[in-house]
Amino acid sequence: GEEPGEEPEVPTVSTGFTDVKADDWFSPAVKFVVEKNLMVGTTEDKFDPYMDTTRGMIITVLYRLEGSPEVNGANPFADVAADSYYAKAVIWGLQNGIIYGFSETEFGPEAKITREQLMAIMHRYAEFKGYDLSHGEDVELHLYDDDHHVSGWAEEAMKYGVGSGLIYGKTE
């Protein structure tokens, strides 16, 4: 067992990326997402673990998790190029009610994703998968000093994220 205050032991995992050391706390996760083809490196030998995560990246991970199904239909977003790595993922996400754009013609695929946007996407993905959405019913966001920063449209998703363990507060 671990004594209180001790750091948990992190397995040493080699990923093959020069910017992910075997003893980095996230190396097992990097190995997992690469092996499952959910994410790839930014180059052949770099993963860029500290790079901002974008809206296009998140929907691509979920699309790949679903096996990259064929998509049909038009892309309504002017800022999603047909040859972009996330184009099919965006169409899939939109058609399945997992994502929405900033407007009818703008998705913002290169925009850094916020915690509430991430939880909204994960909440809608959980709904798409038929998962139990009741995890957030008893979560009281007002216990966090910054709960007033949560947008009204994201409140249910943030509660689900906290209640299901997908997201934690940065402090108590």
Short mmCIF file of C-alpha atoms in Angstrom, two decimals:
data_model
loop_
_atom_site.label_atom_id
_atom_site.label_comp_id
_atom_site.label_asym_id
_atom_site.label_seq_id
_atom_site.Cartn_x
_atom_site.Cartn_y
_atom_site.Cartn_z
CA GLY A 1 0.00 0.00 0.00
CA GLU A 2 0.86 3.64 -0.24
CA GLU A 3 1.53 5.88 2.73
CA PRO A 4 -0.45 9.14 2.84
CA GLY A 5 1.34 11.86 0.89
CA GLU A 6 3.36 9.45 -1.25
CA GLU A 7 3.22 9.77 -5.00
CA PRO A 8 1.64 6.73 -6.65
CA GLU A 9 4.03 4.52 -8.56
CA VAL A 10 3.80 5.14 -12.29
CA PRO A 11 4.69 2.30 -14.63
CA THR A 12 7.64 2.95 -16.91
CA VAL A 13 6.40 2.73 -20.49
CA SER A 14 8.37 3.40 -23.66
CA THR A 15 6.31 5.07 -26.37
CA GLY A 16 8.86 5.59 -29.12
CA PHE A 17 8.36 9.37 -29.02
CA THR A 18 11.39 11.51 -28.18
CA ASP A 19 9.25 13.99 -26.21
CA VAL A 20 7.55 11.37 -24.01
CA LYS A 21 9.94 9.91 -21.45
CA ALA A 22 9.25 6.38 -20.21
CA ASP A 23 8.73 7.66 -16.66
CA ASP A 24 6.38 10.56 -17.56
CA TRP A 25 3.10 10.15 -15.69
CA PHE A 26 1.23 10.18 -19.01
CA SER A 27 3.42 7.69 -20.92
CA PRO A 28 1.01 4.74 -20.36
CA ALA A 29 -1.87 6.85 -21.69
CA VAL A 30 0.15 7.95 -24.75
CA LYS A 31 1.03 4.33 -25.49
CA PHE A 32 -2.64 3.33 -25.15
CA VAL A 33 -4.09 6.01 -27.46
CA VAL A 34 -1.42 5.40 -30.10
CA GLU A 35 -1.81 1.60 -30.01
CA LYS A 36 -5.60 1.97 -30.34
CA ASN A 37 -5.13 4.46 -33.23
CA LEU A 38 -7.13 7.08 -31.31
CA MET A 39 -4.29 9.60 -31.60
CA VAL A 40 -1.09 9.83 -33.59
CA GLY A 41 2.08 11.83 -33.14
CA THR A 42 2.53 15.27 -34.64
CA THR A 43 5.57 13.87 -36.44
CA GLU A 44 7.02 10.38 -36.71
CA ASP A 45 9.00 10.78 -33.46
CA LYS A 46 7.10 13.53 -31.58
CA PHE A 47 3.78 13.35 -29.76
CA ASP A 48 3.67 16.95 -28.42
CA PRO A 49 2.10 16.01 -25.06
CA TYR A 50 1.86 19.63 -23.90
CA MET A 51 0.17 20.91 -27.04
CA ASP A 52 -3.28 22.47 -26.64
CA THR A 53 -6.12 20.09 -27.46
CA THR A 54 -8.48 21.39 -30.13
CA ARG A 55 -12.12 20.78 -30.91
CA GLY A 56 -11.09 18.97 -34.11
CA MET A 57 -8.81 16.64 -32.15
CA ILE A 58 -11.50 15.64 -29.64
CA ILE A 59 -14.15 14.73 -32.21
CA THR A 60 -11.51 12.84 -34.20
CA VAL A 61 -10.62 10.72 -31.15
CA LEU A 62 -14.30 9.83 -30.60
CA TYR A 63 -14.79 9.12 -34.31
CA ARG A 64 -11.79 6.78 -34.30
CA LEU A 65 -13.08 5.15 -31.10
CA GLU A 66 -16.22 4.29 -33.09
CA GLY A 67 -14.11 2.68 -35.82
CA SER A 68 -14.09 5.65 -38.24
CA PRO A 69 -17.44 4.80 -39.85
CA GLU A 70 -18.22 5.96 -43.37
CA VAL A 71 -20.02 9.28 -43.51
CA ASN A 72 -22.34 10.71 -46.11
CA GLY A 73 -23.68 14.19 -46.30
CA ALA A 74 -22.44 17.70 -46.65
CA ASN A 75 -20.14 19.54 -44.32
CA PRO A 76 -21.87 22.83 -43.44
CA PHE A 77 -18.80 24.40 -41.83
CA ALA A 78 -16.70 26.77 -43.94
CA ASP A 79 -13.75 26.33 -41.56
CA VAL A 80 -13.58 22.53 -41.97
CA ALA A 81 -11.61 21.77 -45.13
CA ALA A 82 -12.67 18.60 -46.96
CA ASP A 83 -9.08 17.28 -46.86
CA SER A 84 -8.49 17.96 -43.15
CA TYR A 85 -7.83 15.03 -40.82
CA TYR A 86 -10.99 15.88 -38.88
CA ALA A 87 -13.42 16.46 -41.81
CA LYS A 88 -15.17 13.06 -41.66
CA ALA A 89 -15.14 13.12 -37.85
CA VAL A 90 -16.87 16.51 -37.81
CA ILE A 91 -19.59 15.32 -40.22
CA TRP A 92 -20.07 12.16 -38.13
CA GLY A 93 -20.20 14.12 -34.87
CA LEU A 94 -22.70 16.61 -36.25
CA GLN A 95 -24.94 13.92 -37.74
CA ASN A 96 -25.00 12.03 -34.44
CA GLY A 97 -25.69 15.07 -32.25
CA ILE A 98 -22.31 14.90 -30.51
CA ILE A 99 -21.00 18.28 -31.65
CA TYR A 100 -22.38 21.64 -32.64
CA GLY A 101 -20.71 24.59 -34.26
CA PHE A 102 -20.16 28.07 -32.95
CA SER A 103 -22.63 28.98 -35.69
CA GLU A 104 -24.27 27.24 -38.64
CA THR A 105 -21.14 27.78 -40.74
CA GLU A 106 -18.30 27.80 -38.17
CA PHE A 107 -17.15 24.82 -36.11
CA GLY A 108 -13.81 26.14 -34.83
CA PRO A 109 -11.82 22.91 -35.33
CA GLU A 110 -8.50 24.57 -34.49
CA ALA A 111 -9.88 26.38 -31.43
CA LYS A 112 -8.50 25.23 -28.09
CA ILE A 113 -11.22 23.23 -26.37
CA THR A 114 -12.48 24.46 -23.02
CA ARG A 115 -13.29 22.13 -20.13
CA GLU A 116 -17.01 22.85 -20.46
CA GLN A 117 -16.95 22.25 -24.24
CA LEU A 118 -15.13 18.96 -23.64
CA MET A 119 -17.69 17.87 -21.05
CA ALA A 120 -20.59 18.87 -23.33
CA ILE A 121 -19.14 16.72 -26.12
CA MET A 122 -18.47 13.82 -23.73
CA HIS A 123 -21.99 14.10 -22.28
CA ARG A 124 -23.55 14.00 -25.76
CA TYR A 125 -21.24 11.10 -26.71
CA ALA A 126 -22.35 9.20 -23.59
CA GLU A 127 -25.96 9.85 -24.60
CA PHE A 128 -25.19 8.62 -28.15
CA LYS A 129 -23.72 5.42 -26.65
CA GLY A 130 -26.70 4.91 -24.34
CA TYR A 131 -24.62 5.26 -21.16
CA ASP A 132 -26.16 6.03 -17.77
CA LEU A 133 -26.39 9.82 -17.58
CA SER A 134 -27.57 9.95 -13.97
CA HIS A 135 -24.04 10.26 -12.54
CA GLY A 136 -24.30 14.02 -12.31
CA GLU A 137 -27.72 14.30 -10.72
CA ASP A 138 -26.39 14.77 -7.18
CA VAL A 139 -23.36 16.92 -8.10
CA GLU A 140 -23.47 20.38 -6.60
CA LEU A 141 -21.37 22.71 -8.73
CA HIS A 142 -21.95 25.56 -6.28
CA LEU A 143 -19.43 23.87 -3.99
CA TYR A 144 -16.72 25.10 -6.39
CA ASP A 145 -15.75 28.74 -5.93
CA ASP A 146 -15.77 29.32 -9.70
CA ASP A 147 -19.10 27.63 -10.51
CA HIS A 148 -20.40 30.98 -11.77
CA HIS A 149 -18.04 30.60 -14.74
CA VAL A 150 -19.89 27.50 -16.00
CA SER A 151 -22.15 28.48 -18.90
CA GLY A 152 -25.81 27.57 -18.55
CA TRP A 153 -25.67 25.32 -21.63
CA ALA A 154 -22.82 23.33 -20.05
CA GLU A 155 -24.12 22.92 -16.49
CA GLU A 156 -25.70 19.47 -16.94
CA ALA A 157 -22.62 18.23 -18.83
CA MET A 158 -20.24 19.55 -16.17
CA LYS A 159 -22.28 17.82 -13.46
CA TYR A 160 -22.16 14.59 -15.48
CA GLY A 161 -18.40 14.97 -15.97
CA VAL A 162 -17.77 15.48 -12.25
CA GLY A 163 -20.23 12.76 -11.19
CA SER A 164 -18.80 10.18 -13.59
CA GLY A 165 -15.17 10.98 -12.76
CA LEU A 166 -14.32 12.28 -16.23
CA ILE A 167 -13.23 15.62 -14.79
CA TYR A 168 -12.10 16.88 -11.42
CA GLY A 169 -11.77 20.32 -9.94
CA LYS A 170 -8.33 21.88 -10.12
CA THR A 171 -8.62 22.30 -6.35
CA GLU A 172 -11.20 21.22 -3.79
#
